[in-house]
Coordinates of C-alpha atoms and ligand atoms in Angstrom, one line a residue:
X1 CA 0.0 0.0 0.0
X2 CA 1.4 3.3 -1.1
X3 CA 1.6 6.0 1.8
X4 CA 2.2 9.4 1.4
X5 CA 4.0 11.7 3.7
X6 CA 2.1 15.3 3.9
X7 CA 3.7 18.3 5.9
X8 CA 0.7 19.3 7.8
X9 CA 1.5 23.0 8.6
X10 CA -2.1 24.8 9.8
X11 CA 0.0 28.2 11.5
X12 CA -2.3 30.3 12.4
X13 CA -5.9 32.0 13.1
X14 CA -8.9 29.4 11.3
X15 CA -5.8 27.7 9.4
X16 CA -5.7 25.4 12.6
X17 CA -9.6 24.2 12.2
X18 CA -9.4 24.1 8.6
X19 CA -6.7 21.9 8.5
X20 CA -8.1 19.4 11.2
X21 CA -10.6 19.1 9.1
X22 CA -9.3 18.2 6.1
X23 CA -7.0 15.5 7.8
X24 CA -9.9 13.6 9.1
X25 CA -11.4 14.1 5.3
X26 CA -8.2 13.1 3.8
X27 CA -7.4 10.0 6.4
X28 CA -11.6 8.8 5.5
X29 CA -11.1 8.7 2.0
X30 CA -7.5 6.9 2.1
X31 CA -9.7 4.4 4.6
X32 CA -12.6 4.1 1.6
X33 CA -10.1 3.6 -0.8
X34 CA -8.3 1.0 1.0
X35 CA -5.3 1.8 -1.5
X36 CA -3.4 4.4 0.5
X37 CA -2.7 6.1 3.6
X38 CA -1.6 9.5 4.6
X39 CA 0.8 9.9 7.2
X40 CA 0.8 13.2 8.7
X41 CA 3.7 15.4 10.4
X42 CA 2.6 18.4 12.1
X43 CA 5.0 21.6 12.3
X44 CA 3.8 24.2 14.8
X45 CA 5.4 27.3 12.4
X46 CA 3.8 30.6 12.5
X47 CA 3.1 33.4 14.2
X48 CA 3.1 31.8 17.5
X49 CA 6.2 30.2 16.9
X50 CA 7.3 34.2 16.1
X51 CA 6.1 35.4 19.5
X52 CA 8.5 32.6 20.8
X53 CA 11.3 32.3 18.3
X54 CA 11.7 35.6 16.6
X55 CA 11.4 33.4 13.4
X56 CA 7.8 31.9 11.9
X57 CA 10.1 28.7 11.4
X58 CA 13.1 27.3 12.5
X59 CA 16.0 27.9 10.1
X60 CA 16.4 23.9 8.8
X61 CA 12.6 24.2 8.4
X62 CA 12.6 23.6 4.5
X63 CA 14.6 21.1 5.0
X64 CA 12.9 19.2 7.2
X65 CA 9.9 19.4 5.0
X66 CA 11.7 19.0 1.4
X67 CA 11.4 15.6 1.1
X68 CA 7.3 15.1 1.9
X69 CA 5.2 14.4 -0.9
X70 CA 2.9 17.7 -0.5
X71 CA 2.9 20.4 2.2
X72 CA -1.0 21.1 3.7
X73 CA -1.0 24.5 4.7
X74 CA -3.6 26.8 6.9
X75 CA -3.2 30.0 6.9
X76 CA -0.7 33.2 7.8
X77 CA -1.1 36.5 9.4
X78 CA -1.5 37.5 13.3
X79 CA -3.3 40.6 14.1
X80 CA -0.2 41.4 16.4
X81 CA 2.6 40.9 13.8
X82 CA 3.4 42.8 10.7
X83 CA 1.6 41.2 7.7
X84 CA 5.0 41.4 5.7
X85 CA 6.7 39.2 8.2
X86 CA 4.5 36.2 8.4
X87 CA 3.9 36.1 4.7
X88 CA 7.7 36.3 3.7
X89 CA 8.7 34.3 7.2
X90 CA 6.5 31.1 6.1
X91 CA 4.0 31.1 3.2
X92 CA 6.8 32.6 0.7
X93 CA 9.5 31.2 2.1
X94 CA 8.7 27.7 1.1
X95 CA 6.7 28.6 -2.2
X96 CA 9.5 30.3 -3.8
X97 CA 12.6 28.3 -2.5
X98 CA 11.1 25.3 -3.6
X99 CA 10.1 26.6 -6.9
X100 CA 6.1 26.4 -6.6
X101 CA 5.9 28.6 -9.4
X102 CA 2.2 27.8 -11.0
X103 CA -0.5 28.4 -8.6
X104 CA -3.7 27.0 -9.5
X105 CA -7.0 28.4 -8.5
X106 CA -10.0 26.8 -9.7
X107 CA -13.1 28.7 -9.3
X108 CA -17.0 27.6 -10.1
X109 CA -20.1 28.0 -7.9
X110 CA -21.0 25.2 -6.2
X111 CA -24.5 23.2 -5.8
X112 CA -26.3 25.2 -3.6
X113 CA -24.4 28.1 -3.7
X114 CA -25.6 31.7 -5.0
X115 CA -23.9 34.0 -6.8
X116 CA -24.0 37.7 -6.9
X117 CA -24.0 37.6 -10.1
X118 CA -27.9 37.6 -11.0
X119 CA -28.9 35.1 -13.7
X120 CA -25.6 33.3 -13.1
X121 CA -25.3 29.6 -11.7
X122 CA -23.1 27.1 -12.6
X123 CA -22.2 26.5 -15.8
X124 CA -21.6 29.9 -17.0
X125 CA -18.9 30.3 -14.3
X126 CA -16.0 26.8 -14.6
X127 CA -12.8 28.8 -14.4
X128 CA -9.3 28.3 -13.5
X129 CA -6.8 30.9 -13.0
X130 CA -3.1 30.4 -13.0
X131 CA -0.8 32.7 -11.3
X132 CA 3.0 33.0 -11.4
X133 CA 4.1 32.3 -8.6
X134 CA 8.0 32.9 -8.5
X135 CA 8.9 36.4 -9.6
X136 CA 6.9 39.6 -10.8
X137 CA 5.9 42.4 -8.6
X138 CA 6.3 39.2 -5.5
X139 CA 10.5 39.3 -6.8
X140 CA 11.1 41.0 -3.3
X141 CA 13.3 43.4 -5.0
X142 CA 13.8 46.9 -3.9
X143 CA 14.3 49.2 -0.4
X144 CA 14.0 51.8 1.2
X145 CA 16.4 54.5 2.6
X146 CA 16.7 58.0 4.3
X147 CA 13.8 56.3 6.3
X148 CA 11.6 59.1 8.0
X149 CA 13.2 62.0 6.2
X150 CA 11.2 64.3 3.2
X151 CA 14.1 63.0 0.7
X152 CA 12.5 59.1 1.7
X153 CA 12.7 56.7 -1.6
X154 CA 11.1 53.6 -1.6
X155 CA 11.0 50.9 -4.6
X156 CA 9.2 47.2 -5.0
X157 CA 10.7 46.2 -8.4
X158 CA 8.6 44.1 -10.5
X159 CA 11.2 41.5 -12.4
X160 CA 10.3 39.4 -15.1
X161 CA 12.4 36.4 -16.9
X162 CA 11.9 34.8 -20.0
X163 CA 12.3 31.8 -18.3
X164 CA 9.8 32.2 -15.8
X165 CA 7.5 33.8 -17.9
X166 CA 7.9 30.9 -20.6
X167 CA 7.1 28.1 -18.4
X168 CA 3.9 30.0 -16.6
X169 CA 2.6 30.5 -20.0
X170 CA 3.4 27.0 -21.0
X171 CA 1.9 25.5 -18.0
X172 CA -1.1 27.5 -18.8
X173 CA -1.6 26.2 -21.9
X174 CA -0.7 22.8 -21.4
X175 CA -3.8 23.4 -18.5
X176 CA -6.4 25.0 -21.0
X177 CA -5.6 21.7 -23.2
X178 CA -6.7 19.3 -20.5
X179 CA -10.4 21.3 -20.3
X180 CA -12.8 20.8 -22.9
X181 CA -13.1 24.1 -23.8
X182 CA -9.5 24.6 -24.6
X183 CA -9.5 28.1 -24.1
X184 CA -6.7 30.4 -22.5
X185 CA -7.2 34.2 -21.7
X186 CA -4.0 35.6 -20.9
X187 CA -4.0 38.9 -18.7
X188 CA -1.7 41.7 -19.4
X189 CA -1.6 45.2 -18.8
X190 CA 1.3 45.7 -22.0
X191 CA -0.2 49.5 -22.6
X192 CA 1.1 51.0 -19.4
X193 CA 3.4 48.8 -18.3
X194 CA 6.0 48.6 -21.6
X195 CA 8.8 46.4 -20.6
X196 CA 7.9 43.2 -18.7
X197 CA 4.2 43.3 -19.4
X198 CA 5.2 43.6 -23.6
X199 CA 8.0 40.6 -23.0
X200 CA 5.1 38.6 -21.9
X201 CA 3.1 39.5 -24.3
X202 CA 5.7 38.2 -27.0
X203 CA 6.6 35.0 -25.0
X204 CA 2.3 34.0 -25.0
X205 CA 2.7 34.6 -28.7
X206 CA 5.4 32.7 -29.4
X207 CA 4.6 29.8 -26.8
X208 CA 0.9 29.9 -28.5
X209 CA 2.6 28.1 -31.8
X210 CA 3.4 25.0 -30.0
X211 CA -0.5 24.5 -28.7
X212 CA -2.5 25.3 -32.1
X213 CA -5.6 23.4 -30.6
X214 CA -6.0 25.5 -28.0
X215 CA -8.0 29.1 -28.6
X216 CA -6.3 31.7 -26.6
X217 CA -7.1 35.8 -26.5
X218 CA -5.2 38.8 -24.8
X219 CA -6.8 40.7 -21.9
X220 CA -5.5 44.3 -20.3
X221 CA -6.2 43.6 -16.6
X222 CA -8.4 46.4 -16.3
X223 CA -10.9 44.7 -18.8
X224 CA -10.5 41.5 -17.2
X225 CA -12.3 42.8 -14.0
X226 CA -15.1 43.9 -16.6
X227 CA -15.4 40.7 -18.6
X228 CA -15.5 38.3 -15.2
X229 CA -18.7 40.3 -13.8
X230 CA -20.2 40.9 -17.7
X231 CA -19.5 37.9 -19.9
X232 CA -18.3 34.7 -17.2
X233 CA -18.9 32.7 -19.5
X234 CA -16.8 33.7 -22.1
X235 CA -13.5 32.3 -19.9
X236 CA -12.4 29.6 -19.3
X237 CA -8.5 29.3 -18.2
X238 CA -7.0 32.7 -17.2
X239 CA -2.9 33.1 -16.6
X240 CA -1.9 36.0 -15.3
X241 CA 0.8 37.5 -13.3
X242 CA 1.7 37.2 -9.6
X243 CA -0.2 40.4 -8.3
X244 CA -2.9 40.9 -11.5
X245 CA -3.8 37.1 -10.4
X246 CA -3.9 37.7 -6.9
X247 CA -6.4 40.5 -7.6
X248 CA -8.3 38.6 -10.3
X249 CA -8.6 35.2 -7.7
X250 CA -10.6 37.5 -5.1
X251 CA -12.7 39.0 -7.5
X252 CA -13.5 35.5 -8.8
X253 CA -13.8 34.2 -5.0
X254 CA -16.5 36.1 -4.7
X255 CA -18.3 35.9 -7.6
X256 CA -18.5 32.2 -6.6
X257 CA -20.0 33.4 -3.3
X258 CA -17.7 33.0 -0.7
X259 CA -14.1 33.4 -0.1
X260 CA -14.6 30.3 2.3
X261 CA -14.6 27.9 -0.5
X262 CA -11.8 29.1 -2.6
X263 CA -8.9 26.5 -3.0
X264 CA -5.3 27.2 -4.4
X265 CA -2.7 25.1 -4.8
X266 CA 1.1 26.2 -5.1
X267 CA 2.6 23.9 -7.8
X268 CA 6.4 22.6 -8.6
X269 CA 5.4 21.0 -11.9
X270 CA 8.6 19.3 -11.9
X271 CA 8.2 17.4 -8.9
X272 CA 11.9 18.7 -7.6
X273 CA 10.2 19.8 -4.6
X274 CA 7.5 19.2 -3.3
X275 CA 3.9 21.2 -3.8
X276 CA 2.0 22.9 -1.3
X277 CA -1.8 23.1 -1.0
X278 CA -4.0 25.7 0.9
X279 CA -7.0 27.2 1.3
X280 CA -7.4 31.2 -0.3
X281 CA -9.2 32.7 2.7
X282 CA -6.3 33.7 5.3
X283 CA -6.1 33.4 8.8
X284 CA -9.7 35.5 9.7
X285 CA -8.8 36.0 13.3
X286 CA -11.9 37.7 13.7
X287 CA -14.0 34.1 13.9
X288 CA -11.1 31.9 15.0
X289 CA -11.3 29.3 17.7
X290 CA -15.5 29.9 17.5
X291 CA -15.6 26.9 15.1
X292 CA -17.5 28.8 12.0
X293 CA -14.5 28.5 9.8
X294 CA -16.3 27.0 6.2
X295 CA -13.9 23.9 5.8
X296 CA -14.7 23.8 2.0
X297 CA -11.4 25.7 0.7
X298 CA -9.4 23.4 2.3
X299 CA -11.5 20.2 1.2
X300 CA -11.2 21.8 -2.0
X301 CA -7.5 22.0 -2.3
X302 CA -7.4 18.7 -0.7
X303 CA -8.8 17.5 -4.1
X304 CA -6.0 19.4 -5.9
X305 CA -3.2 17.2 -3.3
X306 CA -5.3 13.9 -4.1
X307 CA -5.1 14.8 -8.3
X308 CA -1.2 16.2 -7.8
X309 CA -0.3 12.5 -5.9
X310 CA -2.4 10.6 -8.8
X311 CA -5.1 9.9 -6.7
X312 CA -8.1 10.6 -9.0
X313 CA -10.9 8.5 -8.0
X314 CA -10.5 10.0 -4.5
X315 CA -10.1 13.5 -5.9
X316 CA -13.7 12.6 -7.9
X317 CA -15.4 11.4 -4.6
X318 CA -14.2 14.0 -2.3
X319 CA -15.8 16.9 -5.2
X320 CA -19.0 14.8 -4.9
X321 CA -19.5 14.7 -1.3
X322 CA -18.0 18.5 -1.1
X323 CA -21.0 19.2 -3.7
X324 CA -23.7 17.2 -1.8
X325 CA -22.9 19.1 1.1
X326 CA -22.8 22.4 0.1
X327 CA -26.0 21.9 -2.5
X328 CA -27.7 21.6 1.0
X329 CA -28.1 25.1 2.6
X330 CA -28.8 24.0 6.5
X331 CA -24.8 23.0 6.2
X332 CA -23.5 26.4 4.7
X333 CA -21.4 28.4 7.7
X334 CA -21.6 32.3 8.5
X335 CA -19.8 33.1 5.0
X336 CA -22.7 31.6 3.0
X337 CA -25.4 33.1 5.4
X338 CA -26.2 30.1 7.2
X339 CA -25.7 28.8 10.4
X340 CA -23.6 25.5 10.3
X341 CA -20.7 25.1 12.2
X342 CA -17.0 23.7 10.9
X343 CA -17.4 20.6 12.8
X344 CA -21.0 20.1 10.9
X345 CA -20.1 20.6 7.6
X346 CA -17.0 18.1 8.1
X347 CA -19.5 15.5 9.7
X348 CA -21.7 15.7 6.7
X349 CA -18.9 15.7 4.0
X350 CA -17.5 12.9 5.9
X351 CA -20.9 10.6 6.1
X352 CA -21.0 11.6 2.3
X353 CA -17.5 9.9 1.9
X354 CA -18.6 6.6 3.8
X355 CA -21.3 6.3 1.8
X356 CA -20.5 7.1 -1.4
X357 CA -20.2 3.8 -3.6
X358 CA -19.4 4.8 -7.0
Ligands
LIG401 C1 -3.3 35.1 -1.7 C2 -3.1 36.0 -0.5 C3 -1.7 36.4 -0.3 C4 -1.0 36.9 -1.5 C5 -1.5 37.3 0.9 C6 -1.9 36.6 2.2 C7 -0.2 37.9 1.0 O1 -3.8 37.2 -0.8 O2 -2.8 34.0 -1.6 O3 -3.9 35.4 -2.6 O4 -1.2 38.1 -1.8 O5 -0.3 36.2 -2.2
LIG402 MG1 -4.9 37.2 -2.5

């Protein structure tokens, strides 16, 4: 029996409940399969661990998580440390060190689930966007000095490679291919922005040749917001950078109808190191520890760590039950306008497991 190693890292705020209840989702469908089993280490990193340590983990952290088959991650962010510190102390420390440099974001609207969108339900709204996840305006490059004086400069540098632009753009197409709809908007914003933004403009171009089966069209970011709220339906796989997509996945969060069911998953295509999957949402101190956390996002991007390790038919049933829960509105949490609590949405998606015999 194969068993995979997952780096179960919840850190902080409703990352802690989220997370416990995926691993009792993940460890129910490993038992229904009968095929594989999960073992889990926990690491106690984030801002906790700060407050102690002075560090969000401890300096051989990477390594003692580099050689897991996938990271599970909560959330990051402490209402009592800076938000700069927790993101770049944990959550980017291990996506760009170990090269998770597509991150995936499916969006649709679930059964059960309303939009706020009027006359728009399911169908109309099947997206995925990818976002680069290595470089851009997230590089880290820049400074600030003469700190507190008039004369004060401060600069975030945006940097762009071919390389990493190349293989985003590839990894988006290659994705558009395996929908039916074969269809790849690719988000730019080359009017204003004339160096990077026109490079990646000429790489989608030239990386479009290799994939003449798939339909793909151009989009200024600005437009994009437009087109998701006008014409949804017109989209189908979105790439974008690492701060237009980080816009564009919120906008699309909620258009689904919650934040609290958005998955993402931070992806090392070349299986050097390993991926990392999480829920969108954050750490929401403002309802953690009452239990009202909505589990789905993580359930959800538990389906992206099932597909990642090959396990498909689990993927498939954990979607199903995930569906057959939410398409039932006495189990939708605070976020959705309803009343359930973490613990029963988990039960129900975890009777929904047991007894699904497909
Ligand atoms: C996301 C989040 C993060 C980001 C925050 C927490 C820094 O908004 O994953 O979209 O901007 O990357
Ligand atoms: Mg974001």
């Amino acid at each position: 029996m194969k068993t995979y190693t997952i780096a179960a890292i919840p850190a902080d705020g409703i990352g802690v409940e989220v997370i416990a209840a995926g691993i009792e989702v993940l460890d129910a469908l490993a038992e229904k399969a009968g095929s594989f089993a999960f073992t889990f280490d926990h690491f106690d990193w984030g801002s906790d661990y700060y407050k102690a340590h002075g560090v969000m983990m401890p300096a051989d952290g990477r390594d003692r998580i580099r050689n897991h088959d996938a990271i599970f991650f909560g959330a990051v962010g402490a209402p009592d440390v800076p938000d700069h510190i927790t993101l770049w102390g944990l959550r980017l420390a291990i996506c760009q060190p170990f090269d998770q440099y597509a991150n995936v974001r499916p969006t649709r609207i679930l059964p059960g689930i309303t939009s706020p969108l009027r006359h728009v339900s399911g169908p109309e709204l099947d997206w995925v966007i990818v976002r680069e996840n290595s470089e851009g305006e997230y590089a880290g490059v820049g400074g600030r000095v003469h700190q507190g004086h008039p004369n004060e400069v401060a600069t975030d540098v945006s940097m762009m490679t071919r390389s990493g632009v190349d293989r985003i753009i590839r990894y988006a197409f290659h994705l558009a291919r395996s929908r039916p709809r074969k269809l790849l908007t690719v988000v730019t914003k080359s009017n204003a922005q004339r160096h990077a933004m026109v490079m990646w403009d000429e790489i989608a171009a030239e990386v479009a040749r290799d994939f003449p089966d798939v339909t793909w069209d151009k989009m200024l970011v600005d437009a994009m917001t437009m087109r998701m709220v006008m014409k949804p339906g017109t989209l189908d796989t979105i790439v974008a950078t690492n701060l237009h997509a980080d816009i564009l996945s919120d906008l699309a969060a909620a258009l689904a109808g919650s934040l609290g069911i958005a998955p993402t998953a931070n992806i090392n295509p070349e299986r050097t190191f390993p991926s990392m999957f999480e829920p969108i949402h954050g750490s929401a101190f403002d309802i953690a520890g009452k239990g009202i956390a909505n589990p789905v996002a993580t359930f959800w991007t538990a389906c992206q760590m099932l597909e990642h390790l090959g396990e498909k038919p689990a993927a498939d049933r954990l979607m199903r039950a995930v569906e057959r829960v939410t398409a039932d509105p006495t189990l939708h949490t605070p976020d959705l306008g309803g009343t359930a609590t973490t613990r029963q949405v988990t039960d129900a998606v975890l009777a929904a497991i047991r007894g699904d015999n497909t």
